[in-house]
Structures are given as structure tokens and as C-alpha cells.
Tab-separated table of C-alpha atoms and ligand atoms in Angstrom:
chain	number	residue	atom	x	y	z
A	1	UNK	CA	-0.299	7.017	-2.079
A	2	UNK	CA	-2.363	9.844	-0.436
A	3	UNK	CA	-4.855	8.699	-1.934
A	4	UNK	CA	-5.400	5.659	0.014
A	5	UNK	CA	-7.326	5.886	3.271
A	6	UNK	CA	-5.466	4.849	6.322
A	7	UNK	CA	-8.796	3.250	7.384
A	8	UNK	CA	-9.144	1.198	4.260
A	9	UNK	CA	-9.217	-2.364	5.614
A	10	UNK	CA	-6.432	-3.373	3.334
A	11	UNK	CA	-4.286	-0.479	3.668
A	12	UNK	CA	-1.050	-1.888	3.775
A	13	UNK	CA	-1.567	-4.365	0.920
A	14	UNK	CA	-2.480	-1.022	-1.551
A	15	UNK	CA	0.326	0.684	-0.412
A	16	UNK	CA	2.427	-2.309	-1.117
A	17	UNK	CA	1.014	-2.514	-4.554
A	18	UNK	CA	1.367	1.391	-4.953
A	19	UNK	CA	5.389	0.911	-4.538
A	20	UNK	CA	5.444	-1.856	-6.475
A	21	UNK	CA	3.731	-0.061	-9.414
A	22	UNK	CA	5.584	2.871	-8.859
A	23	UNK	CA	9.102	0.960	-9.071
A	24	UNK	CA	8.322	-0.738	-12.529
A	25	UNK	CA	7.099	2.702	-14.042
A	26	UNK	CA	10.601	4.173	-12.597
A	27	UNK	CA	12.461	1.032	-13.980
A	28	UNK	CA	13.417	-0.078	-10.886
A	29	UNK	CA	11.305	-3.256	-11.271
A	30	UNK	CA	10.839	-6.035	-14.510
A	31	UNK	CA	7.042	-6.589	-15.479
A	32	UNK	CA	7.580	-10.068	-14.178
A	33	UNK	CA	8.216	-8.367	-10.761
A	34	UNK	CA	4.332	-7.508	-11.401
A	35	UNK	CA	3.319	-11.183	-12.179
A	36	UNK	CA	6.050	-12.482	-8.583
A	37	UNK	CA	4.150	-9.948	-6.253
A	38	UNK	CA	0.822	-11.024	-7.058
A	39	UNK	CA	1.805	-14.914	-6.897
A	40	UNK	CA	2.869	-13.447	-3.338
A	41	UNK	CA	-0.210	-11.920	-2.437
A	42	UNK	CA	-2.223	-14.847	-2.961
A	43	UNK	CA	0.088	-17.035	-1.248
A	44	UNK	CA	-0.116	-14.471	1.624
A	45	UNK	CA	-4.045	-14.334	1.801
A	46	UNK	CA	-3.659	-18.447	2.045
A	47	UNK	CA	-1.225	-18.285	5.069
A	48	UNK	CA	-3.391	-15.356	6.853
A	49	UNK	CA	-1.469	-12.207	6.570
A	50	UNK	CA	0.101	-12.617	9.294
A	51	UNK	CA	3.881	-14.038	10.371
A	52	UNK	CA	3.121	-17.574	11.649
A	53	UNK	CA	4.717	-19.234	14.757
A	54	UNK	CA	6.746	-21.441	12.050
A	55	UNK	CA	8.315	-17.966	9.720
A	56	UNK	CA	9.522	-17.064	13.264
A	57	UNK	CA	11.396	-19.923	14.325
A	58	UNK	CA	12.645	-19.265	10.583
A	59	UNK	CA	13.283	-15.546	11.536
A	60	UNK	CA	15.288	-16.578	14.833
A	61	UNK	CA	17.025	-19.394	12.698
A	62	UNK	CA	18.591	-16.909	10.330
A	63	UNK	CA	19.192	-13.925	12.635
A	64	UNK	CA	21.742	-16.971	14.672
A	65	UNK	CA	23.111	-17.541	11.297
A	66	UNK	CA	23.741	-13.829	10.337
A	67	UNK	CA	25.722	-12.844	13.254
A	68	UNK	CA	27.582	-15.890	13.345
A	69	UNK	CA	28.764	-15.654	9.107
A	70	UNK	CA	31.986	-14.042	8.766
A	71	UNK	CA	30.766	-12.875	5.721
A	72	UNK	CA	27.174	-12.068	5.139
A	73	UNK	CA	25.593	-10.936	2.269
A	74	UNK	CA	21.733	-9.890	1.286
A	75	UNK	CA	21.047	-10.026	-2.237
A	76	UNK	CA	18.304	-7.444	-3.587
A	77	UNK	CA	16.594	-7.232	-6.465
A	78	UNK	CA	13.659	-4.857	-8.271
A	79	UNK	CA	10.844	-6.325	-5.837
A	80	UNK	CA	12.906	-5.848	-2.496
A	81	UNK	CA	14.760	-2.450	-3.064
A	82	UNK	CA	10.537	-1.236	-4.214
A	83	UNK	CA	9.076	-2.346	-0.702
A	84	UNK	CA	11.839	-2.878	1.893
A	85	UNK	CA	14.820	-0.347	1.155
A	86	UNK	CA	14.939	1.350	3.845
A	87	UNK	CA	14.925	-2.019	6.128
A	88	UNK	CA	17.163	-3.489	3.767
A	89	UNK	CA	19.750	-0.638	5.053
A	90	UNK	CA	19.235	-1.300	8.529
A	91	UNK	CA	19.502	-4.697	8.464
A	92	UNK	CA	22.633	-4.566	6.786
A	93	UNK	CA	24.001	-2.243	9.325
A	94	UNK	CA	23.528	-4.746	11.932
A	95	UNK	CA	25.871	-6.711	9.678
A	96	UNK	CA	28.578	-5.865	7.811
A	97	UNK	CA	26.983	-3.151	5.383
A	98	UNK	CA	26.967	-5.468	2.481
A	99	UNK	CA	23.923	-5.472	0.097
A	100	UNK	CA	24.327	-6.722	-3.659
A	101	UNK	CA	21.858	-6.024	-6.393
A	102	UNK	CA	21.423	-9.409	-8.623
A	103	UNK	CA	18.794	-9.147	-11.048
A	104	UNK	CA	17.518	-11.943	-13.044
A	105	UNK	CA	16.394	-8.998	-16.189
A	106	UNK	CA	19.741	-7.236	-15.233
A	107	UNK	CA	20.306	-4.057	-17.838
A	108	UNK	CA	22.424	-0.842	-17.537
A	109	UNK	CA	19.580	1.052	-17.205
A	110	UNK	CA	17.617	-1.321	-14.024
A	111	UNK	CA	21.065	-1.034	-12.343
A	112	UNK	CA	21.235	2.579	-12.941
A	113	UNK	CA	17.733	3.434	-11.432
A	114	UNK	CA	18.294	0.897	-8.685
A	115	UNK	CA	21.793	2.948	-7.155
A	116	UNK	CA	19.904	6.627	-8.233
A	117	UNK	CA	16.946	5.016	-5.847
A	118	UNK	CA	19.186	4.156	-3.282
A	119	UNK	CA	20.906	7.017	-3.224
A	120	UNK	CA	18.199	9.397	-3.465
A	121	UNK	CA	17.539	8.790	-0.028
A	122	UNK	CA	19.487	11.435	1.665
A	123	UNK	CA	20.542	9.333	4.770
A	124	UNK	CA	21.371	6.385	2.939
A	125	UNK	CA	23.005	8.367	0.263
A	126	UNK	CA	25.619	9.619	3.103
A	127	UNK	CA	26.268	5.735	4.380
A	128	UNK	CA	26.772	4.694	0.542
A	129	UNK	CA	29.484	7.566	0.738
A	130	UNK	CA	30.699	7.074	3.729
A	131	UNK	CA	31.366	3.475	2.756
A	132	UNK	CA	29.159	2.356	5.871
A	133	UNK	CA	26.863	0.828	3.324
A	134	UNK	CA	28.595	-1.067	0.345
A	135	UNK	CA	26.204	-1.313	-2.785
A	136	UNK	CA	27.614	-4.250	-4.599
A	137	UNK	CA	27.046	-6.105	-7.904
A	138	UNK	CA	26.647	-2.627	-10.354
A	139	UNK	CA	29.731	-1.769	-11.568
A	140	UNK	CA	31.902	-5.319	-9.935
A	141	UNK	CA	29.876	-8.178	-10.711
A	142	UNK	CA	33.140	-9.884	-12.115
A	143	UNK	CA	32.608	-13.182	-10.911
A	144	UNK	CA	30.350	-15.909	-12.419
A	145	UNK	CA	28.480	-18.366	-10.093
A	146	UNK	CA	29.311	-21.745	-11.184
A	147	UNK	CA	26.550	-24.153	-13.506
A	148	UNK	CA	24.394	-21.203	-13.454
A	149	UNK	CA	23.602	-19.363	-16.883
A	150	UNK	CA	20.924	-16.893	-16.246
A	151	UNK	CA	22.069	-13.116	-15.867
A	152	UNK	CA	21.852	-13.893	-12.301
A	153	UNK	CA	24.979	-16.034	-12.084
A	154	UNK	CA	26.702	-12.758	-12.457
A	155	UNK	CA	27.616	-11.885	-8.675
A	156	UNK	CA	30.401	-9.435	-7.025
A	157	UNK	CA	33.708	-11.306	-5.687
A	158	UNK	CA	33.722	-9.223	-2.434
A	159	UNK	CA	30.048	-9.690	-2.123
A	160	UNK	CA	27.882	-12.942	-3.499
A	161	UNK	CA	31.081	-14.847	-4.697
A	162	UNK	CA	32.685	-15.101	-1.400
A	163	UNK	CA	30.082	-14.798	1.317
A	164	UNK	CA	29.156	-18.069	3.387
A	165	UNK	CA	25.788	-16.958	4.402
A	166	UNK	CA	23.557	-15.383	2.077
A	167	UNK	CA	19.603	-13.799	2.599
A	168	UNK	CA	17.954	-13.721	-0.782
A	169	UNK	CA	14.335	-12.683	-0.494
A	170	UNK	CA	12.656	-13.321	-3.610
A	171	UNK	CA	14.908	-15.985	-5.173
A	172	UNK	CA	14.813	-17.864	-8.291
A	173	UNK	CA	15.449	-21.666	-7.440
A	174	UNK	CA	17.996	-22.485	-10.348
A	175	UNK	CA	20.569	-19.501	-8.393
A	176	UNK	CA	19.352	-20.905	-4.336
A	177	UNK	CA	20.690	-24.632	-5.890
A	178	UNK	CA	23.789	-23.087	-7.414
A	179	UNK	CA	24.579	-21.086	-4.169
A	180	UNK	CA	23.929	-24.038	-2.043
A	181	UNK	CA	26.504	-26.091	-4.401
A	182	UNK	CA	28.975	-23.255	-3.976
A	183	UNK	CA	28.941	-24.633	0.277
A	184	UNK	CA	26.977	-21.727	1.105
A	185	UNK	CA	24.011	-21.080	3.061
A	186	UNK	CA	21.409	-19.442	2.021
A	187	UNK	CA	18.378	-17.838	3.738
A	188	UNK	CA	15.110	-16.966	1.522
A	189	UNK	CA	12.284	-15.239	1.989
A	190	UNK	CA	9.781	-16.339	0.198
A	191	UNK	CA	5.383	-16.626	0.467
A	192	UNK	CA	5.480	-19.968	-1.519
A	193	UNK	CA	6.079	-22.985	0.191
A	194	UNK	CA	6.093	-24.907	-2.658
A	195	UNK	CA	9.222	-22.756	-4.677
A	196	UNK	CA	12.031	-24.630	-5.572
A	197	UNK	CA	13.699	-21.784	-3.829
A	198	UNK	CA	11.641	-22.244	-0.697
A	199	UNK	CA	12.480	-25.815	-1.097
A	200	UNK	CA	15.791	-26.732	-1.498
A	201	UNK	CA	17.279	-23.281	1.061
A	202	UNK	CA	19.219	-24.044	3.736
A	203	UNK	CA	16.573	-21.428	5.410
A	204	UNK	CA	13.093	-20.899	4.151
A	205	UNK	CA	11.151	-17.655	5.641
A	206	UNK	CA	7.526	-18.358	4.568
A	207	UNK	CA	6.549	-14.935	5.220
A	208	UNK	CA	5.917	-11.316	3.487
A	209	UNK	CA	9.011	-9.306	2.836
A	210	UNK	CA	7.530	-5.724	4.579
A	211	UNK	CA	6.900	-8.199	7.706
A	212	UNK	CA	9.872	-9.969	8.270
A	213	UNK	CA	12.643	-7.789	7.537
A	214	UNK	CA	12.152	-5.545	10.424
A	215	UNK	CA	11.817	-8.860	12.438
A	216	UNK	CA	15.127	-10.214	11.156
A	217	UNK	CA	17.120	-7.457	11.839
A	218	UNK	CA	15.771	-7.210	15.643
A	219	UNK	CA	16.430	-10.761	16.473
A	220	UNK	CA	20.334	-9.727	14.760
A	221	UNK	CA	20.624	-6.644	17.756
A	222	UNK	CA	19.156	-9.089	20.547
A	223	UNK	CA	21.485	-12.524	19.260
A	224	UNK	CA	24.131	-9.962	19.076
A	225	UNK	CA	24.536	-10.255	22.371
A	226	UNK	CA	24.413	-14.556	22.897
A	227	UNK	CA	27.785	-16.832	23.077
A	228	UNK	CA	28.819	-18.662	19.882
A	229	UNK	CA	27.106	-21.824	21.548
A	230	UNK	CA	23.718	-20.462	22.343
A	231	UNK	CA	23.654	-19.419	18.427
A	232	UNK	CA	24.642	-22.894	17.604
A	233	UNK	CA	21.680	-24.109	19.966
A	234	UNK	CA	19.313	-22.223	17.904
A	235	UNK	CA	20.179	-23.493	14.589
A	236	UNK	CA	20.683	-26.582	15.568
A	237	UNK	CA	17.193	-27.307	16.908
A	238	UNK	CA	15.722	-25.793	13.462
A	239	UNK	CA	14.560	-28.066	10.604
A	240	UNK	CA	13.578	-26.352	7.525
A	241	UNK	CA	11.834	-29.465	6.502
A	242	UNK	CA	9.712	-29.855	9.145
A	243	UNK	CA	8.881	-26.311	9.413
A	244	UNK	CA	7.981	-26.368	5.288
A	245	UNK	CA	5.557	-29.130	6.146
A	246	UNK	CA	3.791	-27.298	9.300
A	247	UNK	CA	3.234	-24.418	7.607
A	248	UNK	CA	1.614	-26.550	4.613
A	249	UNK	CA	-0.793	-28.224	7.377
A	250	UNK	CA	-1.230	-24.535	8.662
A	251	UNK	CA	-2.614	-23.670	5.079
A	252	UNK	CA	-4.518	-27.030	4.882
A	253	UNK	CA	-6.074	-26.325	8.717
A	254	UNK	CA	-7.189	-22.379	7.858
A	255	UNK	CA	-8.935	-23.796	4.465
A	256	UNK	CA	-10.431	-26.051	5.746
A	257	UNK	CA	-11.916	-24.268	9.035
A	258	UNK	CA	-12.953	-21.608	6.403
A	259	UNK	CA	-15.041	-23.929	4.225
A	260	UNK	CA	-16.409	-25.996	7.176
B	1	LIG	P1	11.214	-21.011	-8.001
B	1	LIG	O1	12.196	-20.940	-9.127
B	1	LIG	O2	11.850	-20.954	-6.666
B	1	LIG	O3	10.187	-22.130	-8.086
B	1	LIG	P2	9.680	-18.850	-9.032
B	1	LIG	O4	10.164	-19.105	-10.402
B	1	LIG	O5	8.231	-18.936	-8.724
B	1	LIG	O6	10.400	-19.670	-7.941
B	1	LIG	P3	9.701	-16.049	-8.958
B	1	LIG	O7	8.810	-16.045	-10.119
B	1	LIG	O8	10.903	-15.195	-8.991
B	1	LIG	O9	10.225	-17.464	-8.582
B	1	LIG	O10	8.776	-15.719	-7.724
B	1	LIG	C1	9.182	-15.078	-6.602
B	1	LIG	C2	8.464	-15.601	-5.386
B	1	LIG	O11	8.422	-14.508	-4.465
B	1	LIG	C3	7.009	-16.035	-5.557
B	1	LIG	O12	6.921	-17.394	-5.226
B	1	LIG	C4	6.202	-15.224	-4.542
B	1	LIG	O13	5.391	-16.049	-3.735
B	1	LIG	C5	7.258	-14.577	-3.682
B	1	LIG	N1	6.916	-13.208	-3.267
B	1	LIG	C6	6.426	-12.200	-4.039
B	1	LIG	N2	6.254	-11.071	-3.331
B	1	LIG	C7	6.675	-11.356	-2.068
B	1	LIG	C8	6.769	-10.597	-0.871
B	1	LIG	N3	6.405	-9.312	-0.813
B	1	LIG	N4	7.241	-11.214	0.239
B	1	LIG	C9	7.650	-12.515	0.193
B	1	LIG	N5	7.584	-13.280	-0.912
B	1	LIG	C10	7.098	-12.726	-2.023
């Protein structure tokens, strides 16, 4: 990564793709985690690199719904733990320490190199041990989610199985349908507009993983300290609907100011 300039006018877009690479020749990451990133970049140049006005009423939306689930869960897989680990941790902090890996291309050896990642950061190795951060779905992904037959249906009881709220950045629509017909809700992350995932979640942040994590996990330390009805107020004013369509019109406005 030293190799990259800091001036380099897409700096933070290499260095993205630098972790990314980096994961999949470590194992961390399947080569369709190649093919999802750069279906995200291109999404991301469309929207304007940048977190719109509409992924932050999304942001605000599921911070209120974090700190009001009793039981909330993120769900990681090769793409998030390569870019966002570290924010990953924090966030979870702010919650109840519970992250799950759930892999789509699960194998020994992915789950393997995902914990040794995890843990071979020092200060998050100490909060795996100290049980202040609980790195679910390795060895206890006993439960099966209902209707759902892909690898990814296999989830942790304490974790996936029995969480209400769940934040999956980087979803696969066939497991955000299942979830939703378990009664949960579920919060994605996720460039495309047009996913299934984006689509039929309860939640839909339109926005780029590096960007809105931090974002999510500030608006969880400021709603911290809101009444239960002020949370309500937020959600309830949010419509993931509407905000899907705006943020299609935002596309449709920037392309078309561009090729005026
Ligand atoms: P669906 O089943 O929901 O229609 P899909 O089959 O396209 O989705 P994947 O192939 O798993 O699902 O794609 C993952 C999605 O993640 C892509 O739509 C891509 O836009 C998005 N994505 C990739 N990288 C990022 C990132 N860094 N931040 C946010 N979203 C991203």
C-alpha cells in the first residue's frame, strides 16, 4: 500500500482495492468477492462517491433501530472483515459485542483465516478474549435459517438465529428474504439500488461500506442517549421505499447534468 501516493486523486478507492486483493490472496475473501466489489465501485462512481442526504436518513434509521434491538447482530463476511474490521469492532462495541461471520463460499479454511485475521489484531485479539467481542458463526453455526439452502442459511443460535435486528452489509437477497420471513429486521448496506437485497430490507443503506460504518456507529453513541419514543419518531418517519426511489432520481439527475 506504500506504494500508493496519498496525493493520487483516487487514493482511497486503490487502497480499497489493495485490501481487497490482499484478503482473497490471504483467503480471507472468495474470487466472487472480486467480481461484488467492482459491481460496487461502479455503482459508487454513479451515486458520486459520496454519502447522499438519502444513505443518511438510512444511517440515522438504523442507528434508532440498533440501540433499540434487544438483540443485535452484524453479519460479516470476506468483503467486510477485508475493508471495515476494525469499524466493524467498534460498532459492535456500541452494541452488544456480537459479530457473526456467514459466508455464502463458507470452508474450514475461509473461516480459519477470517478468526486468525481478526485476531491478529492485537487489541481486538484481547476483546475476543476477554469475551467483550463475541466472534460467532465458526465453530456454532448449529442452527439452519428456514427455506434457505445456500451455505449461508447456516447461522449461530446465540447470534443470527435469535437476533431481531440484523446489519448485513453485502447481502445476498435469497438470505435478506429468509431473515425478513424469520420476523426480523434487517439493515443492509449495499451500493446497488436495484439488489434484491437492497430491495426487499427492512433498511437499505445505499452507500460504501468504508463510509458508512463509522457513520453508523456515531449516530449509535449520540441515539444512545434519546428516550424510547424519540427512537420510535425516527423510524417511524423513514420509508425505505421512498428513499430507494430518491436515490434512483439522484442517479438519473447526476447523469443527466453530466451529459447535458
Ligand atoms: P442480490 O441477490 O441482492 O440481487 P447480488 O447477487 O448482486 O445481490 P452480490 O453479488 O453478493 O449480491 O453483491 C454484493 C453487492 O454489494 C453488490 O450489489 C455491490 O454493489 C455491493 N458492494 C460491493 N462492495 C461494496 C462496498 N464496499 N460497499 C457497499 N456495497 C458494496
Amino acid at each position: 500500500m506504500d506504494t500508493i501516493p496519498k496525493t493520487h486523486p483516487r487514493y482511497k478507492s486503490l487502497i480499497n482495492r489493495e485490501k481487497i486483493t490482499k484478503a482473497f490472496d490471504e483467503g480471507i475473501l472468495a474470487k466472487a468477492g472480486l467480481i461484488a466489489h467492482g459491481r460496487g465501485e461502479a455503482f459508487d462512481y454513479l451515486i458520486g462517491e459520496e454519502t447522499t442526504s438519502m444513505a443518511m436518513k438510512a444511517i440515522k434509521t438504523a442507528a434508532a433501530m440498533l440501540v433499540l434491538a434487544k438483540n443485535p447482530v452484524i453479519s460479516i463476511n470476506g468483503n467486510t472483515v477485508a475493508l471495515v474490521r476494525e469499524e466493524i469492532v467498534k460498532l459492535s462495541e456500541e452494541l452488544n459485542g456480537k459479530i457473526e461471520v456467514n459466508l455464502f463460499y463458507r470452508t474450514e479454511d475461509r473461516l480459519k483465516n477470517i478468526k486468525k485475521f481478526f485476531e491478529s489484531n492485537e487489541s481486538i485479539g484481547k476483546k475476543i478474549n476477554e469475551g467483550r467481542i463475541k466472534l460467532l458463526g465458526i465453530e456454532d453455526a448449529n442452527k439452519k435459517i428456514p427455506n434457505l439452502d445456500s451455505l449461508r442459511g447456516k447461522v449461530s443460535e446465540e447470534g443470527i438465529y435469535s437476533a431481531d435486528v440484523v446489519l448485513v452489509p453485502l447481502e445476498d437477497g435469497d438470505r435478506t428474504e429468509a431473515l425478513i420471513n424469520m420476523g426480523k429486521k434487517v439493515i443492509s448496506i449495499d451500493l446497488n439500488p436495484l439488489s434484491r437485497t437492497a430491495q426487499k430490507s427492512t433498511v437499505t443503506i445505499v452507500d460504501e461500506l468504508t463510509r458508512c460504518i463509522p457513520l453508523i456507529t456515531k449516530f449509535v453513541r449520540e441515539y444512545k442517549h434519546l428516550n424510547k419514543k424519540e427512537l420510535y419518531e425516527i423510524i417511524e418517519k423513514y420509508d425505505n421505499n421512498q428513499n430507494l426511489k430518491e436515490i434512483l432520481h439522484h442517479i438519473f439527475n447526476r447523469l443527466k447534468n453530466i451529459s447535458l
